[in-house]
Coordinates of C-alpha atoms in Angstrom, one line a residue:
Chain Z
M1 CA 29.5 -4.6 5.1
R2 CA 26.9 -3.9 7.8
T3 CA 24.0 -6.1 8.7
F4 CA 20.7 -4.8 10.2
D5 CA 17.7 -6.7 11.3
S6 CA 15.6 -4.0 12.9
V7 CA 13.5 -1.3 11.0
S8 CA 14.8 1.5 13.2
N9 CA 18.5 0.6 12.7
I10 CA 18.3 0.3 8.9
R11 CA 16.3 3.5 8.7
A12 CA 18.9 5.4 10.8
F13 CA 21.7 4.0 8.6
V14 CA 19.9 5.1 5.4
R15 CA 18.9 8.4 6.8
A16 CA 22.5 9.4 7.6
S17 CA 23.5 8.6 4.0
V18 CA 20.6 10.6 2.6
Q19 CA 21.6 13.6 4.7
D20 CA 25.1 13.3 3.2
G21 CA 23.4 13.6 -0.2
K22 CA 24.0 9.9 -1.1
S23 CA 21.8 8.0 -3.5
I24 CA 20.3 4.8 -2.2
A25 CA 19.8 1.5 -4.0
L26 CA 17.7 -1.4 -2.8
V27 CA 18.1 -5.0 -4.1
P28 CA 15.2 -7.0 -2.5
T29 CA 16.0 -10.8 -2.4
M30 CA 15.0 -14.0 -0.6
G31 CA 18.6 -15.0 -0.2
A32 CA 20.1 -18.2 -1.7
L33 CA 22.1 -15.7 -3.8
H34 CA 23.3 -16.7 -7.3
E35 CA 24.9 -14.8 -10.2
G36 CA 21.5 -13.3 -11.0
H37 CA 21.4 -11.5 -7.7
M38 CA 25.1 -10.6 -7.9
S39 CA 24.4 -8.9 -11.2
L40 CA 21.6 -6.8 -9.6
M41 CA 24.0 -5.9 -6.8
R42 CA 26.8 -4.9 -9.2
R43 CA 24.5 -2.8 -11.2
A44 CA 23.2 -1.1 -8.1
R45 CA 26.8 -0.6 -7.0
A46 CA 27.6 1.1 -10.3
D47 CA 24.5 3.3 -10.2
C48 CA 24.2 4.5 -6.5
D49 CA 26.3 5.6 -3.5
L50 CA 24.8 3.3 -1.0
V51 CA 23.7 -0.3 -1.8
I52 CA 21.2 -2.1 0.5
A53 CA 20.3 -5.7 -0.2
S54 CA 17.4 -7.2 1.8
I55 CA 17.3 -11.0 2.5
F56 CA 13.8 -12.0 3.6
V57 CA 12.1 -15.3 2.7
N58 CA 8.6 -13.9 2.7
P59 CA 6.0 -16.4 3.9
S60 CA 3.0 -14.5 2.5
Q61 CA 4.1 -15.1 -1.1
F62 CA 4.3 -18.9 -0.8
G63 CA 1.2 -21.0 -1.2
A64 CA 0.2 -23.6 1.4
N65 CA 1.7 -26.4 -0.7
E66 CA 4.8 -24.6 -1.8
D67 CA 8.4 -24.7 -0.7
F68 CA 8.6 -22.1 2.1
D69 CA 10.0 -24.6 4.6
R70 CA 12.6 -26.1 2.3
Y71 CA 13.5 -22.8 0.5
P72 CA 17.4 -22.7 0.7
R73 CA 18.7 -20.4 3.5
D74 CA 22.4 -19.8 4.1
L75 CA 23.1 -16.3 5.5
A76 CA 26.8 -16.8 6.0
R77 CA 27.2 -17.7 2.3
D78 CA 24.9 -14.9 1.2
S79 CA 26.8 -12.4 3.3
K80 CA 30.0 -13.2 1.6
L81 CA 28.5 -13.0 -1.9
A82 CA 26.8 -9.7 -1.2
Q83 CA 30.0 -8.3 0.1
Q84 CA 31.9 -9.4 -3.0
A85 CA 29.2 -7.7 -5.1
G86 CA 29.8 -4.4 -3.3
V87 CA 26.7 -4.3 -1.0
D88 CA 27.1 -1.8 1.9
A89 CA 24.4 -3.2 4.1
L90 CA 22.2 -6.3 4.4
F91 CA 18.7 -5.9 5.8
T92 CA 17.8 -9.3 7.3
P93 CA 14.6 -8.9 9.2
S94 CA 12.7 -11.7 10.9
V95 CA 9.1 -12.5 10.0
K96 CA 8.1 -10.8 13.2
V97 CA 9.8 -7.6 12.2
I98 CA 8.0 -7.4 8.8
Y99 CA 4.6 -8.8 10.1
P100 CA 4.5 -7.8 13.7
E101 CA 0.7 -8.1 13.7
G102 CA 0.6 -11.1 11.3
D103 CA -1.1 -10.6 7.9
R104 CA -3.3 -7.6 8.3
T105 CA -2.8 -4.8 5.7
T106 CA -2.3 -6.1 2.1
V107 CA -1.6 -4.5 -1.2
Q108 CA -3.5 -5.8 -4.3
V109 CA -2.3 -4.8 -7.7
G110 CA -5.3 -5.7 -9.8
K111 CA -5.6 -7.3 -13.2
I112 CA -2.0 -7.7 -14.1
A113 CA -1.5 -9.9 -11.0
E114 CA -4.4 -12.2 -11.8
R115 CA -3.0 -14.0 -14.9
W116 CA -0.2 -16.6 -15.3
E117 CA 1.7 -16.8 -12.0
G118 CA -1.2 -15.2 -10.3
E119 CA -3.6 -17.9 -11.5
L120 CA -1.3 -20.8 -10.6
R121 CA -0.2 -19.3 -7.3
P122 CA -3.2 -17.6 -5.7
G123 CA -2.1 -14.9 -3.2
H124 CA 1.5 -14.9 -4.5
F125 CA 1.5 -11.4 -6.0
E126 CA -0.5 -10.0 -3.0
G127 CA 2.3 -11.3 -0.8
V128 CA 5.0 -9.9 -3.2
A129 CA 3.4 -6.5 -3.5
T130 CA 2.7 -6.2 0.2
V131 CA 6.3 -7.2 1.3
C132 CA 7.8 -4.9 -1.4
A133 CA 5.6 -2.0 -0.2
K134 CA 6.9 -2.6 3.3
L135 CA 10.5 -2.8 2.2
F136 CA 10.2 0.3 0.1
Q137 CA 8.8 2.3 3.0
I138 CA 11.5 1.0 5.3
V139 CA 14.5 1.7 3.1
N140 CA 13.1 4.6 1.0
P141 CA 15.4 3.9 -1.9
D142 CA 16.0 6.0 -5.0
R143 CA 16.4 2.9 -7.2
V144 CA 15.2 -0.7 -6.8
Y145 CA 16.6 -3.5 -8.8
F146 CA 14.6 -6.5 -10.0
G147 CA 15.6 -9.3 -12.4
L148 CA 13.8 -9.7 -15.7
K149 CA 13.7 -13.5 -15.0
D150 CA 10.6 -12.9 -12.9
Y151 CA 9.0 -10.8 -15.5
Q152 CA 5.4 -10.6 -14.2
Q153 CA 6.7 -9.8 -10.7
L154 CA 8.7 -6.9 -12.2
K155 CA 5.5 -5.6 -14.0
V156 CA 3.4 -6.0 -10.8
I157 CA 5.9 -4.0 -8.8
E158 CA 6.2 -1.4 -11.5
Q159 CA 2.4 -0.9 -11.4
M160 CA 2.2 -0.9 -7.7
S161 CA 5.0 1.6 -7.4
A162 CA 3.4 3.9 -10.0
D163 CA -0.1 3.6 -8.5
L164 CA 1.0 4.3 -4.9
F165 CA 3.3 7.1 -6.0
F166 CA 6.5 5.6 -4.7
A167 CA 9.2 8.0 -5.8
H168 CA 11.9 5.4 -6.6
T169 CA 12.9 4.2 -10.1
I170 CA 12.5 0.5 -10.8
V171 CA 15.6 -0.8 -12.7
P172 CA 15.0 -4.1 -14.6
V173 CA 18.2 -6.2 -15.0
A174 CA 18.8 -8.9 -17.6
T175 CA 18.4 -12.5 -16.6
V176 CA 21.7 -14.3 -16.0
R177 CA 22.0 -17.7 -17.5
E178 CA 24.1 -20.8 -17.1
P179 CA 26.4 -21.6 -20.0
D180 CA 23.7 -23.9 -21.5
G181 CA 21.0 -21.2 -21.2
L182 CA 19.2 -22.2 -18.0
A183 CA 18.0 -19.1 -16.2
M184 CA 19.7 -18.8 -12.8
S185 CA 17.2 -19.5 -10.0
S186 CA 17.6 -20.3 -6.3
R187 CA 15.2 -23.2 -7.1
N188 CA 17.6 -24.8 -9.6
V189 CA 19.2 -26.7 -6.7
Y190 CA 16.0 -28.8 -6.5
L191 CA 16.7 -30.4 -10.0
S192 CA 18.3 -33.8 -10.3
E193 CA 21.1 -34.3 -12.9
E194 CA 18.6 -35.6 -15.5
E195 CA 16.0 -32.9 -14.8
R196 CA 18.8 -30.3 -15.1
Q197 CA 19.3 -31.5 -18.6
S198 CA 15.6 -31.4 -19.4
A199 CA 15.3 -27.9 -18.0
T200 CA 17.4 -26.6 -20.9
A201 CA 14.4 -27.0 -23.1
V202 CA 12.9 -23.8 -21.6
S203 CA 15.7 -21.5 -22.7
R204 CA 16.0 -23.3 -26.1
A205 CA 12.3 -22.8 -26.7
L206 CA 12.6 -19.0 -25.9
A207 CA 15.7 -18.7 -28.1
L208 CA 13.9 -20.3 -31.0
A209 CA 10.9 -18.1 -30.6
S210 CA 13.2 -15.0 -30.4
Q211 CA 15.0 -16.1 -33.5
Q212 CA 11.7 -16.5 -35.5
F213 CA 10.6 -13.1 -34.2
D214 CA 13.9 -11.5 -35.3
E215 CA 13.3 -13.1 -38.7
G216 CA 10.0 -11.4 -39.0
E217 CA 7.4 -13.7 -37.5
R218 CA 4.7 -11.6 -35.8
N219 CA 1.9 -14.2 -35.5
A220 CA 1.6 -14.9 -31.7
P221 CA 0.1 -18.4 -32.0
K222 CA 2.9 -19.5 -34.4
L223 CA 5.5 -18.2 -32.0
Q224 CA 3.8 -20.0 -29.2
E225 CA 3.7 -23.2 -31.2
V226 CA 7.5 -23.1 -31.7
I227 CA 7.8 -22.8 -27.9
N228 CA 5.3 -25.6 -27.2
C229 CA 6.8 -28.0 -29.7
T230 CA 10.3 -27.5 -28.2
L231 CA 9.0 -28.1 -24.6
Q232 CA 6.8 -31.1 -25.6
A233 CA 9.8 -32.8 -27.2
D234 CA 11.1 -33.7 -23.7
P235 CA 8.6 -36.0 -21.9
A236 CA 10.1 -34.9 -18.5
V237 CA 8.9 -31.3 -19.1
T238 CA 5.2 -30.5 -18.3
I239 CA 3.9 -27.1 -19.6
Q240 CA 2.0 -25.1 -17.0
Y241 CA 1.5 -22.2 -19.4
T242 CA 3.1 -20.5 -22.3
S243 CA 2.1 -17.2 -23.9
I244 CA 3.0 -14.5 -26.2
A245 CA 1.7 -11.5 -24.2
D246 CA 1.8 -7.7 -24.3
A247 CA 5.0 -6.7 -22.6
D248 CA 3.2 -4.2 -20.3
T249 CA -0.3 -5.6 -19.6
L250 CA 0.6 -9.3 -20.0
E251 CA -2.6 -9.8 -22.0
P252 CA -2.2 -12.6 -24.6
L253 CA -1.7 -11.3 -28.1
E254 CA -2.8 -12.5 -31.5
T255 CA -0.2 -10.4 -33.4
V256 CA 2.9 -8.8 -32.0
K257 CA 2.6 -5.1 -33.0
T258 CA 5.0 -3.4 -30.6
K259 CA 6.6 -5.1 -27.6
A260 CA 5.8 -8.5 -26.4
V261 CA 7.1 -11.1 -24.0
A262 CA 7.2 -14.8 -24.4
L263 CA 6.3 -16.4 -21.1
I264 CA 7.0 -20.0 -20.0
A265 CA 6.1 -21.9 -16.8
V266 CA 6.9 -25.6 -16.7
K267 CA 7.4 -28.4 -14.2
V268 CA 10.4 -30.6 -14.5
G269 CA 9.8 -33.4 -12.1
T270 CA 8.4 -31.6 -9.0
T271 CA 10.3 -28.4 -9.7
R272 CA 8.6 -25.3 -11.2
L273 CA 10.6 -23.2 -13.6
I274 CA 9.7 -19.9 -15.2
D275 CA 11.5 -18.0 -17.8
N276 CA 10.7 -15.4 -20.5
A277 CA 12.1 -13.5 -23.5
V278 CA 11.2 -9.9 -24.4
L279 CA 10.4 -9.6 -28.1
G280 CA 10.9 -6.3 -29.7
G281 CA 12.7 -3.9 -27.4
P282 CA 14.2 -3.3 -24.0
P283 CA 11.9 -3.2 -21.0
S284 CA 10.4 0.1 -19.9
R285 CA 11.5 2.0 -16.8
R286 CA 9.6 4.4 -14.6
G287 CA 10.2 6.8 -11.7
E288 CA 11.2 10.2 -10.6
N289 CA 13.1 11.9 -7.8
D290 CA 16.2 10.0 -8.8
R291 CA 19.1 10.9 -6.5
S292 CA 21.3 8.2 -8.2
K293 CA 24.6 8.8 -9.8
G294 CA 24.0 7.9 -13.5
Chain V
M1 CA -1.3 30.2 0.7
R2 CA -0.2 28.2 -2.4
T3 CA -2.4 25.8 -4.3
F4 CA -1.0 22.7 -6.2
D5 CA -2.9 20.2 -8.3
S6 CA 0.0 18.2 -9.6
V7 CA 2.1 15.5 -7.8
S8 CA 5.4 16.8 -9.0
N9 CA 4.7 20.4 -7.9
I10 CA 3.5 19.6 -4.4
R11 CA 6.4 17.2 -4.0
A12 CA 8.9 19.9 -5.1
F13 CA 7.3 22.3 -2.6
V14 CA 7.5 19.9 0.3
R15 CA 11.0 18.8 -0.6
A16 CA 12.3 22.3 -0.5
S17 CA 10.9 22.7 3.1
V18 CA 12.3 19.3 4.2
Q19 CA 15.7 20.4 2.9
D20 CA 15.4 23.5 5.1
G21 CA 14.8 21.2 8.1
K22 CA 11.1 22.0 8.3
S23 CA 8.5 19.6 9.7
I24 CA 5.6 18.7 7.5
A25 CA 1.9 18.4 8.5
L26 CA -0.8 16.9 6.3
V27 CA -4.5 17.4 6.9
P28 CA -6.4 15.1 4.4
T29 CA -9.9 16.3 3.7
M30 CA -12.7 16.0 1.1
G31 CA -13.3 19.8 1.3
A32 CA -16.7 21.2 2.4
L33 CA -14.6 22.5 5.3
H34 CA -16.2 23.1 8.7
E35 CA -15.0 23.9 12.2
G36 CA -13.9 20.2 12.6
H37 CA -11.4 20.6 9.7
M38 CA -10.4 24.0 10.9
S39 CA -9.5 22.5 14.3
L40 CA -7.3 19.9 12.6
M41 CA -5.6 22.6 10.6
R42 CA -5.0 24.8 13.6
R43 CA -3.6 21.9 15.5
A44 CA -1.3 21.1 12.6
R45 CA -0.3 24.8 12.4
A46 CA 0.7 24.7 16.1
D47 CA 2.7 21.5 15.7
C48 CA 4.6 21.8 12.4
D49 CA 6.5 24.2 10.3
L50 CA 4.7 23.5 7.0
V51 CA 1.0 22.7 6.9
I52 CA -0.4 21.0 3.7
A53 CA -4.2 20.3 3.5
S54 CA -5.5 18.1 0.7
I55 CA -9.0 18.5 -0.8
F56 CA -10.0 15.5 -2.8
V57 CA -13.5 14.0 -3.0
N58 CA -12.3 10.5 -3.4
P59 CA -14.7 8.5 -5.7
S60 CA -13.4 5.1 -4.6
Q61 CA -14.6 5.5 -1.0
F62 CA -18.2 6.2 -2.1
G63 CA -20.6 3.3 -2.8
A64 CA -22.6 3.1 -6.0
N65 CA -25.8 4.5 -4.2
E66 CA -24.0 7.1 -2.1
D67 CA -23.6 10.8 -2.4
F68 CA -20.4 11.2 -4.5
D69 CA -22.2 13.4 -7.1
R70 CA -24.0 15.7 -4.7
Y71 CA -21.2 15.8 -2.1
P72 CA -20.7 19.6 -1.4
R73 CA -17.8 21.2 -3.3
D74 CA -16.8 24.8 -3.0
L75 CA -13.1 25.4 -3.5
A76 CA -13.2 29.2 -3.2
R77 CA -14.9 29.0 0.2
D78 CA -12.6 26.1 1.3
S79 CA -9.5 28.1 0.3
K80 CA -10.5 31.0 2.4
L81 CA -11.2 28.9 5.4
A82 CA -7.9 26.9 5.0
Q83 CA -6.0 30.2 4.8
Q84 CA -7.7 31.5 7.9
A85 CA -6.6 28.3 9.7
G86 CA -3.0 28.8 8.8
V87 CA -2.6 26.3 6.0
D88 CA 0.5 26.9 3.8
A89 CA -0.5 24.9 0.8
L90 CA -3.6 23.2 -0.5
F91 CA -3.2 20.1 -2.6
T92 CA -6.3 19.8 -4.9
P93 CA -5.6 17.0 -7.3
S94 CA -8.1 15.8 -9.9
V95 CA -9.3 12.2 -10.0
K96 CA -7.1 11.7 -13.0
V97 CA -4.0 12.8 -11.0
I98 CA -4.8 10.4 -8.1
Y99 CA -6.0 7.5 -10.3
P100 CA -4.3 8.0 -13.7
E101 CA -4.9 4.3 -14.5
G102 CA -8.2 4.0 -12.8
D103 CA -8.7 1.7 -9.9
R104 CA -5.8 -0.7 -10.1
T105 CA -3.6 -1.1 -7.0
T106 CA -5.7 -1.1 -3.7
V107 CA -4.8 -1.3 0.0
Q108 CA -6.9 -3.6 2.2
V109 CA -6.5 -3.2 6.0
G110 CA -8.1 -6.5 7.1
K111 CA -10.4 -7.3 9.9
I112 CA -10.8 -3.8 11.5
A113 CA -12.2 -2.5 8.2
E114 CA -14.8 -5.3 7.9
R115 CA -17.2 -4.3 10.7
W116 CA -19.5 -1.4 11.3
E117 CA -18.9 1.2 8.5
G118 CA -17.1 -1.5 6.5
E119 CA -20.1 -3.8 6.6
L120 CA -22.6 -1.1 5.7
R121 CA -20.4 0.5 3.1
P122 CA -18.6 -2.3 1.2
G123 CA -15.4 -1.0 -0.4
H124 CA -15.4 2.2 1.6
F125 CA -12.3 1.6 3.7
E126 CA -10.4 0.0 0.8
G127 CA -11.0 3.4 -0.9
V128 CA -10.0 5.4 2.2
A129 CA -6.9 3.3 2.8
T130 CA -5.8 3.4 -0.8
V131 CA -6.3 7.2 -1.2
C132 CA -4.5 7.8 2.1
A133 CA -1.6 5.6 1.1
K134 CA -1.3 7.6 -2.1
L135 CA -1.6 11.0 -0.3
F136 CA 1.0 9.9 2.3
Q137 CA 3.4 8.9 -0.4
I138 CA 3.0 12.1 -2.3
V139 CA 3.3 14.5 0.6
N140 CA 5.6 12.4 2.9
P141 CA 4.4 14.2 6.0
D142 CA 5.8 13.9 9.6
R143 CA 2.3 14.2 11.1
V144 CA -1.1 13.5 9.7
Y145 CA -4.2 14.8 11.3
F146 CA -7.5 13.0 11.5
G147 CA -10.7 13.8 13.4
L148 CA -12.0 11.4 16.1
K149 CA -15.5 11.8 14.6
D150 CA -14.6 9.2 12.0
Y151 CA -13.3 6.8 14.6
Q152 CA -13.1 3.6 12.6
Q153 CA -11.4 5.5 9.8
L154 CA -8.8 6.8 12.2
K155 CA -8.1 3.2 13.4
V156 CA -8.0 1.8 9.9
I157 CA -5.5 4.4 8.9
E158 CA -3.4 3.9 12.1
Q159 CA -3.2 0.2 11.3
M160 CA -2.4 0.8 7.7
S161 CA 0.3 3.2 8.6
A162 CA 1.8 0.9 11.1
D163 CA 1.6 -2.2 8.8
L164 CA 3.1 -0.5 5.8
F165 CA 5.8 1.2 7.9
F166 CA 4.8 4.8 7.1
A167 CA 7.1 6.9 9.2
H168 CA 4.6 9.6 10.1
T169 CA 2.7 10.1 13.3
I170 CA -1.1 10.0 13.2
V171 CA -2.6 12.7 15.4
P172 CA -6.2 12.2 16.4
V173 CA -8.1 15.4 17.1
A174 CA -11.2 15.8 19.2
T175 CA -14.6 16.0 17.4
V176 CA -15.9 19.6 17.1
R177 CA -19.6 19.9 18.0
E178 CA -22.4 22.4 17.4
P179 CA -23.7 24.1 20.6
D180 CA -26.4 21.5 20.9
G181 CA -23.9 18.6 20.6
L182 CA -24.3 17.6 17.0
A183 CA -20.9 16.5 15.6
M184 CA -19.7 18.7 12.8
S185 CA -20.0 17.0 9.4
S186 CA -20.0 18.1 5.8
R187 CA -23.1 16.0 5.4
N188 CA -25.1 18.0 8.1
V189 CA -26.2 20.3 5.3
Y190 CA -28.4 17.5 3.9
L191 CA -30.6 17.7 7.1
S192 CA -33.9 19.5 7.0
E193 CA -34.7 21.8 10.0
E194 CA -36.8 19.0 11.6
E195 CA -34.2 16.4 11.0
R196 CA -31.5 18.7 12.4
Q197 CA -33.5 18.6 15.7
S198 CA -33.8 14.8 15.7
A199 CA -30.1 14.5 14.9
T200 CA -29.3 15.8 18.4
A201 CA -30.4 12.4 19.8
V202 CA -27.1 11.0 18.7
S203 CA -24.8 13.2 20.8
R204 CA -27.3 13.0 23.7
A205 CA -27.2 9.2 23.6
L206 CA -23.4 9.3 23.7
A207 CA -23.3 11.8 26.5
L208 CA -25.7 9.6 28.6
A209 CA -23.6 6.5 28.0
S210 CA -20.4 8.4 28.9
Q211 CA -22.0 9.7 32.1
Q212 CA -23.1 6.2 33.1
F213 CA -19.6 4.9 32.3
D214 CA -18.1 7.7 34.4
E215 CA -20.4 6.7 37.2
G216 CA -19.0 3.2 37.1
E217 CA -21.1 1.2 34.6
R218 CA -18.9 -1.3 32.9
N219 CA -21.5 -3.7 31.5
A220 CA -21.4 -3.1 27.7
P221 CA -25.0 -4.3 26.9
K222 CA -26.3 -1.9 29.6
L223 CA -24.4 1.0 28.1
Q224 CA -25.6 0.1 24.7
E225 CA -29.2 0.0 26.0
V226 CA -28.9 3.5 27.2
I227 CA -27.8 4.6 23.7
N228 CA -30.5 2.6 21.9
C229 CA -33.3 3.9 24.2
T230 CA -32.3 7.5 23.6
L231 CA -32.1 7.0 19.8
Q232 CA -35.4 5.0 19.6
A233 CA -37.2 7.8 21.5
D234 CA -37.2 9.8 18.3
P235 CA -39.2 8.1 15.5
A236 CA -37.3 10.1 12.9
V237 CA -34.1 8.3 13.9
T238 CA -33.3 4.8 12.5
I239 CA -30.5 2.9 14.1
Q240 CA -28.0 1.3 11.6
Y241 CA -25.7 0.1 14.4
T242 CA -24.7 0.9 17.9
S243 CA -21.9 -0.8 19.8
I244 CA -19.6 -0.7 22.8
A245 CA -16.4 -1.9 21.2
D246 CA -12.8 -2.3 22.1
A247 CA -11.2 1.1 21.3
D248 CA -8.3 -0.4 19.2
T249 CA -9.8 -3.6 17.6
L250 CA -13.4 -2.4 17.4
E251 CA -14.6 -5.8 18.4
P252 CA -17.8 -5.7 20.5
L253 CA -17.3 -6.0 24.2
E254 CA -19.3 -7.6 27.0
T255 CA -17.5 -5.8 29.8
V256 CA -15.4 -2.6 29.5
K257 CA -12.1 -3.5 31.0
T258 CA -9.6 -0.9 29.6
K259 CA -10.6 1.5 26.8
A260 CA -13.7 1.3 24.8
V261 CA -15.6 3.3 22.2
A262 CA -19.3 3.8 21.9
L263 CA -20.2 3.8 18.2
I264 CA -23.4 5.0 16.6
A265 CA -24.6 5.1 13.0
V266 CA -28.1 6.3 12.3
K267 CA -30.2 7.5 9.5
V268 CA -32.2 10.7 10.0
G269 CA -34.4 10.9 6.9
T270 CA -32.1 9.9 4.1
T271 CA -29.0 11.3 5.8
R272 CA -26.5 9.0 7.5
L273 CA -24.9 10.3 10.6
I274 CA -22.1 8.6 12.6
D275 CA -20.6 9.6 15.9
N276 CA -18.8 8.1 18.8
A277 CA -17.5 8.6 22.3
V278 CA -14.3 7.1 23.7
L279 CA -14.9 5.6 27.2
G280 CA -11.9 5.4 29.5
G281 CA -8.9 7.3 28.2
P282 CA -7.4 9.4 25.4
P283 CA -6.9 7.7 22.0
S284 CA -3.6 6.1 21.3
R285 CA -0.9 7.5 19.0
R286 CA 1.8 5.9 17.0
G287 CA 4.8 6.9 14.8
E288 CA 8.5 7.7 14.7
N289 CA 10.8 9.9 12.7
D290 CA 9.0 12.9 13.9
R291 CA 10.5 16.1 12.6
S292 CA 7.7 18.1 14.2
K293 CA 8.1 21.1 16.6
G294 CA 6.4 19.8 19.7

């Protein structure tokens, strides 16, 4: 596995493969890799000829009071894991490489970025959209892999990619969970043993709502109430938001007619956790110009 | 000359040429072509194997009280002129093709877009940057041609292209002028015969400032005073702004040390005119990945 930290080197590496007719996958990450990332990488490996994973802890998507400084970083460990998952090249740029002139040009994705995470984390999705636009331009992939765990992020990037006519296909990949249901997240390491127990309320709440949906419940407030009751049963869990929202626009619903998503954001102690469950169908895909294998 | 109005068709056309190893030029225009545009197209023709010109009157860069509705449109005439200038293909998308979901994702270029035109035309450069990002993604050119007449626009697009890692080179092309000095502009048709006379004050003012600069004047307020006096001598001319600014950042200067630009915006009757003169050297270029001939 190769590692590149300059734009010109990763570009030259990708270009040589494109000239050989190879399809290019990009898995953008902030490092601190876990089974969720590995699953994205394995899926990319199965789909495409060349798999690039980026590791970049993007300062512009962290709020002033968030965990940019203490976000876990371990490149040696991440490199091993990426190699095991079949990654061909890591792109590990510095902040100076991605923002040589500081924050200057930004990408704003509009309404879908304003709700939920966007409301609680002002500037977050602007940072995410901007860094993704940069990474997409640098790598010019055929397919880009995002986890469904960060559902709103996936939808923001899908919209941005469509609106700016990026030619890649976005591939959403199912959330990987611990045996007890907790969604894998690099931030789970922040949880104490007791908090780790309380955190299971989130996936239990989603499982209950999914079950009621499967049994025919289509009333959104009732589905939300199931979620809220489950979360509120544990005093260590503080709800930030819950919603039964349209799966594409993320607007809150009264009745689930086609496809919806149950969204949860909580705090357990000082750690924020988000999770979701899609109700009523697999997530949509988009894209064209696909040079990928499958 | 071919004409395309869909994204997939222009992309397929460009892709076939890239696969043949051809270099791609893009000349983005709003139509109403004049000698200024022709000069961009001829330069593109000399530089590259395949020349694409886009004609798109972009609604998002016009203010609510501006001339979007009456902006001159004549595709038949524009087609003839583009063909004469050696254009291989016109891209003439509808608003629905470029904004299928309306205004959603936007690109903001930061500080350089806030002054001068940005201040007088709120949202203008956001519209310009967004539509250029879309056109660049669609055509994926090696070189993009912009006139120096819209100097701040050129600088905004240069910064956007650098910040978002577009691989193309931006090629600035000298302003083409009428025999009496008036900079060519699609909006010159709005001028009455009398206004057309008054409009020559703008290029006269710039010529005087350039002359004084060439003779050694480096004091910015003195250079600006030369400009203001010339403009104010004609009561039909109303100054919107004038400035001696840094040629890259567009920040106003006290003393011209390296490269500066004299900027003018006036109203003659109800018609806005802008013009500029670079003081102290040719404009900068940027880019990489150049597949162009020269």
